[in-house]
One Martini backbone bead per residue (centre of mass of N, CA, C, O) as a GRO file, in nm:
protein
  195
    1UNK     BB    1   0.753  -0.118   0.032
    2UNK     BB    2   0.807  -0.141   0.343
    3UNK     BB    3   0.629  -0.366   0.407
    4UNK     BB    4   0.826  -0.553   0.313
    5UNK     BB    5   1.149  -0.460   0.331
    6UNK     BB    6   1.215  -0.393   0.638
    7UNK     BB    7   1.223  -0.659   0.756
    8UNK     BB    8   1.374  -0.848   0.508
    9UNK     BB    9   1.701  -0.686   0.490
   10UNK     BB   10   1.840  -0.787   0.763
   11UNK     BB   11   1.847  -1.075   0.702
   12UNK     BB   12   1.970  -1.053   0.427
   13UNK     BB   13   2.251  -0.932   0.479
   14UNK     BB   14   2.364  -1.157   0.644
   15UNK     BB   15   2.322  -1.385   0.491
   16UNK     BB   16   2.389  -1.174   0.193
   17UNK     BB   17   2.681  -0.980   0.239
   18UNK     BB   18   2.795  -1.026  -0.121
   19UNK     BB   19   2.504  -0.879  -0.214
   20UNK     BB   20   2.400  -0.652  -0.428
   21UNK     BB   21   2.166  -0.380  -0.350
   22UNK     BB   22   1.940  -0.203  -0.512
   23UNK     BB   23   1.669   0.042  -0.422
   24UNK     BB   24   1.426   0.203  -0.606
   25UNK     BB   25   1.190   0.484  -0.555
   26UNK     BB   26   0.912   0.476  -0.736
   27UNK     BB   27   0.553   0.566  -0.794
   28UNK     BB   28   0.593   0.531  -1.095
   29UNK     BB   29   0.597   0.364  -1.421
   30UNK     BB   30   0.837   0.182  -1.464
   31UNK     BB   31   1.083   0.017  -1.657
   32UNK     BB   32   1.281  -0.181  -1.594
   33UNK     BB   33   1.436  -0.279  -1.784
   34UNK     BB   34   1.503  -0.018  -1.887
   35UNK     BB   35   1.639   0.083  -1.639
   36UNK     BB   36   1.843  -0.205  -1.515
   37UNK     BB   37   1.624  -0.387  -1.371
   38UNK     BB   38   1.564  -0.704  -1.232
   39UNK     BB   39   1.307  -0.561  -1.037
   40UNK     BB   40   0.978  -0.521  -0.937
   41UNK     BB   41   0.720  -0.361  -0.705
   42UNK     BB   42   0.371  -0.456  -0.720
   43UNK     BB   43   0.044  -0.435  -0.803
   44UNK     BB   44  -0.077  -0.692  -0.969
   45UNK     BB   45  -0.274  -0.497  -1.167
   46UNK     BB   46   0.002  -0.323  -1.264
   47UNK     BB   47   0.165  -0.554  -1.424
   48UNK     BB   48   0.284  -0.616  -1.725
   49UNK     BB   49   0.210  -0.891  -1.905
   50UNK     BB   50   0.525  -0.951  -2.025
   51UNK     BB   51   0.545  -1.086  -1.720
   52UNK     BB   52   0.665  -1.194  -1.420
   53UNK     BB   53   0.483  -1.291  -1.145
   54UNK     BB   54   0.493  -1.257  -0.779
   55UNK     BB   55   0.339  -1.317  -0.479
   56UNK     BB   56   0.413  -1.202  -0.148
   57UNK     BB   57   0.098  -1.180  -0.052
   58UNK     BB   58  -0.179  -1.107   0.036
   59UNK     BB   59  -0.407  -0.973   0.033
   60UNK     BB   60  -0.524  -0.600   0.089
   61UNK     BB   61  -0.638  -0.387   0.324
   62UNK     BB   62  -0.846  -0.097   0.293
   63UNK     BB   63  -0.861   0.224   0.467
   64UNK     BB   64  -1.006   0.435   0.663
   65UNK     BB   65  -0.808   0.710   0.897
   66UNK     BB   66  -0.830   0.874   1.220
   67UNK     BB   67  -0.835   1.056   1.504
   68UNK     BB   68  -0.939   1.163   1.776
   69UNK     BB   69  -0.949   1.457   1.753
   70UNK     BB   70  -1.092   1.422   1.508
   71UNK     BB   71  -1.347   1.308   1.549
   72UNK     BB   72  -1.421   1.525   1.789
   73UNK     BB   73  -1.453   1.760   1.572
   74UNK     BB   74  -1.657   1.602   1.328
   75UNK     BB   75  -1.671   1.338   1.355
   76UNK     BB   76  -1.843   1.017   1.209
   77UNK     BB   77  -1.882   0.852   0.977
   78UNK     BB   78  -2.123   0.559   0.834
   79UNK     BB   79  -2.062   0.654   0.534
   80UNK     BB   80  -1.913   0.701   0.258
   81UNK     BB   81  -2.047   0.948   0.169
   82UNK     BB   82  -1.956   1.095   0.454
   83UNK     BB   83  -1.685   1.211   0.299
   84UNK     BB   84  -1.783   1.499   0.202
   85UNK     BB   85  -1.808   1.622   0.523
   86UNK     BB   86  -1.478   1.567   0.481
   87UNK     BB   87  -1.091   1.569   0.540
   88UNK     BB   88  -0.898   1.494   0.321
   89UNK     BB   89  -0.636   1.277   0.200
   90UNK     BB   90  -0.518   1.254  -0.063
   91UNK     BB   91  -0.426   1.049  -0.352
   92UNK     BB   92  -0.143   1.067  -0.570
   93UNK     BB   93  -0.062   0.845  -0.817
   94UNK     BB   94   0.167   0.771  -1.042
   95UNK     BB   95  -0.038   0.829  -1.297
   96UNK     BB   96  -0.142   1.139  -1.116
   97UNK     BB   97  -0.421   1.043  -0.989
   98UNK     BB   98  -0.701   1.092  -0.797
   99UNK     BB   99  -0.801   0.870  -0.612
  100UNK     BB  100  -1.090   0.659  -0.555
  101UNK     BB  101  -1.213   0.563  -0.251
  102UNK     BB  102  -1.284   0.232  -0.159
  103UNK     BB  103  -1.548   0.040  -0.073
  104UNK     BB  104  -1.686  -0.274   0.129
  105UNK     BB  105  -1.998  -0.468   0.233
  106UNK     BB  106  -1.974  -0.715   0.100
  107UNK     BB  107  -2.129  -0.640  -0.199
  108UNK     BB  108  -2.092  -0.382  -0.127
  109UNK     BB  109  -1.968  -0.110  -0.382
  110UNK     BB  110  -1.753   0.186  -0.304
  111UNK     BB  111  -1.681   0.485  -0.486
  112UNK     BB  112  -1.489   0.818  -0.365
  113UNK     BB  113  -1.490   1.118  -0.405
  114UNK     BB  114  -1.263   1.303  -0.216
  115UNK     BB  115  -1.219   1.552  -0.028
  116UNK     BB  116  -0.941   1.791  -0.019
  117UNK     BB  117  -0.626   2.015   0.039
  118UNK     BB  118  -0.438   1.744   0.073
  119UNK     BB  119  -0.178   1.591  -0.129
  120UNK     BB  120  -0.053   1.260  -0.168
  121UNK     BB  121   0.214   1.024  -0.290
  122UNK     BB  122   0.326   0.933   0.053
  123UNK     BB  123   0.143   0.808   0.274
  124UNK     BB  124   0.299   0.884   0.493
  125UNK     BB  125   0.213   1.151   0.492
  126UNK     BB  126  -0.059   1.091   0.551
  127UNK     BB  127  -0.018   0.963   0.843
  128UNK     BB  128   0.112   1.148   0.996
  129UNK     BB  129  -0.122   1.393   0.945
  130UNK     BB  130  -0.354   1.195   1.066
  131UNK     BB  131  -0.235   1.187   1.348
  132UNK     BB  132  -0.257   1.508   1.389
  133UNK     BB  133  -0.558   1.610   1.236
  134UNK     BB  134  -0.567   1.682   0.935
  135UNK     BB  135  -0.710   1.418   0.833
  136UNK     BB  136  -0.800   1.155   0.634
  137UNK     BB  137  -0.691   0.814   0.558
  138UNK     BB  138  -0.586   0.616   0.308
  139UNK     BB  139  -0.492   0.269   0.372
  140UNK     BB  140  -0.302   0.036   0.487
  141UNK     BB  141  -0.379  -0.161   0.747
  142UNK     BB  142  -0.062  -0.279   0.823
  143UNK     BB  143   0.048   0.026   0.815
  144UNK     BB  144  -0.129   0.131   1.092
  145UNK     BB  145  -0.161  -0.110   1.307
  146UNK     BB  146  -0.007   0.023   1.529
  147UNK     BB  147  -0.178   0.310   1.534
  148UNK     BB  148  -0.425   0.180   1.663
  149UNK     BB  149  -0.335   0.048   1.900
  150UNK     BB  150  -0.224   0.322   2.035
  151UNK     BB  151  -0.457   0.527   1.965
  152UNK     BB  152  -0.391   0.721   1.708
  153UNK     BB  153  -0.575   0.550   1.542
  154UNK     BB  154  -0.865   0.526   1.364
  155UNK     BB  155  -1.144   0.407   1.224
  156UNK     BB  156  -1.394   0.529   1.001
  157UNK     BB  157  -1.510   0.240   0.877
  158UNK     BB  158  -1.577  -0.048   0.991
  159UNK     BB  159  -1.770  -0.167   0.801
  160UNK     BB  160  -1.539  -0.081   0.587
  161UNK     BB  161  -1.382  -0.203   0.311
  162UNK     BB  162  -1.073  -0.313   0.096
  163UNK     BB  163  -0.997  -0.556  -0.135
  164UNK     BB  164  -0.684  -0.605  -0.251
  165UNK     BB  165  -0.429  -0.673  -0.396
  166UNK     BB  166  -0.123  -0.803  -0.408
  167UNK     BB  167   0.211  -0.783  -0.382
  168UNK     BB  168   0.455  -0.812  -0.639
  169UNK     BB  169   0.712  -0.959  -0.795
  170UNK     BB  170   0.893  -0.895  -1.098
  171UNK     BB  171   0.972  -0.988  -1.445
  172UNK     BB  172   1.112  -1.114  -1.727
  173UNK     BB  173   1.081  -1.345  -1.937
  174UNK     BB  174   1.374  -1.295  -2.110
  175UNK     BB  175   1.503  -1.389  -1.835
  176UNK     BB  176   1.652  -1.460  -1.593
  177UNK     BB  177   1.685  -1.521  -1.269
  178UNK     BB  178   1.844  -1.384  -1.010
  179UNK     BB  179   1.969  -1.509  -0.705
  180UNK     BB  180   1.920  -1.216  -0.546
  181UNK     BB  181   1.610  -1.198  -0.599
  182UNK     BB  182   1.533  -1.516  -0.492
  183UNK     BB  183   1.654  -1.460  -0.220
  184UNK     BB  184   1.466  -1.231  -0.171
  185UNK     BB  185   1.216  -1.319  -0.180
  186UNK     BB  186   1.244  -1.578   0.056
  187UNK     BB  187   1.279  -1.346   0.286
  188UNK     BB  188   0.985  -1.234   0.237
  189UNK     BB  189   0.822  -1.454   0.287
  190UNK     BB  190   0.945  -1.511   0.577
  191UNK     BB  191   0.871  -1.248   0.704
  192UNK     BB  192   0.582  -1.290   0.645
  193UNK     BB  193   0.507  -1.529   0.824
  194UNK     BB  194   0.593  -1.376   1.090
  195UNK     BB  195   0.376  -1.096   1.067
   0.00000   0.00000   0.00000
């Protein structure tokens, strides 16, 4: 979620230097109620129905990326299939399980069990692994837009991609909002139609 709050904190504090925010991050499956958090911040398919959503995004697309160095020493696939002959990044969800990366081309939709010896259920480690050139990595397209622009990675399948949920600030049907809250929502919007 730094994708969401690194640029809207800065903001926030200024405006409202008088409210304590405590952000606290796990990719598990928190009750936030039940844990005595005000709100959480999840993709949309994946809050709790008792629950009231507000979207902050747009749709989010995801790319498979990987360096220029690993495409020169691999080759690059054409299609998501020939990613079972690359080495994959994969990613272990919240939920423990090993994700199966999604791709999408008009109508066509195929989702990928992709091989690989490194697991990481934190994002920023899989781009920066892939970066590197240890292997293709799945990620929000957003996240990783500076590094393609720089030429530090490139997209693996420029005509495949997935668009997914928004991420989306959740909160209890039975409580009202707080004020903290309310405030934090508005700074998100604010920086994301900056973005």
């Amino acid at each position: 979620m730094p994708l969401l709050l690194s640029p809207a904190l800065p903001i926030f504090a200024q405006r409202y230097p008088n409210i304590e925010l405590e952000i606290a991050v796990d990719d598990h499956f928190v009750d936030v109620t039940g844990e005595g958090f005000d709100a959480g911040l999840r993709y949309s398919g994946t809050i709790p129905e008792d629950m009231i959503a507000m979207p902050l995004t747009s749709p989010l697309q995801w790319i498979a990326v990987g360096s220029p160095d690993y495409f020169a020493r691999h080759g690059r696939p054409v299609v998501p299939e020939e990613l079972n002959r690359h080495r994959c990044i994969r990613i272990r969800t919240g939920r423990g399980q090993i994700y199966h990366w999604e791709f999408e081309r008009g109508e066509d939709r195929r989702q990928i069990e992709v091989p690989g010896s490194i697991i990481s259920g934190a994002t920023d480690l899989a781009v920066g692994a892939a970066i590197n050139g240890a292997g293709l990595a799945y990620c929000l397209e957003r996240l990783v837009r500076p590094h393609l622009q720089a030429g530090r990675l490139e997209i693996a399948l420029p005509e495949w991609s997935s668009v997914g949920p928004p991420l989306s600030i959740y909160y209890s049907s039975r409580r009202q909002l707080p004020f903290g809250i309310s405030a934090l929502i508005q700074t998100i919007r604010e920086s994301e139609r900056l973005a």
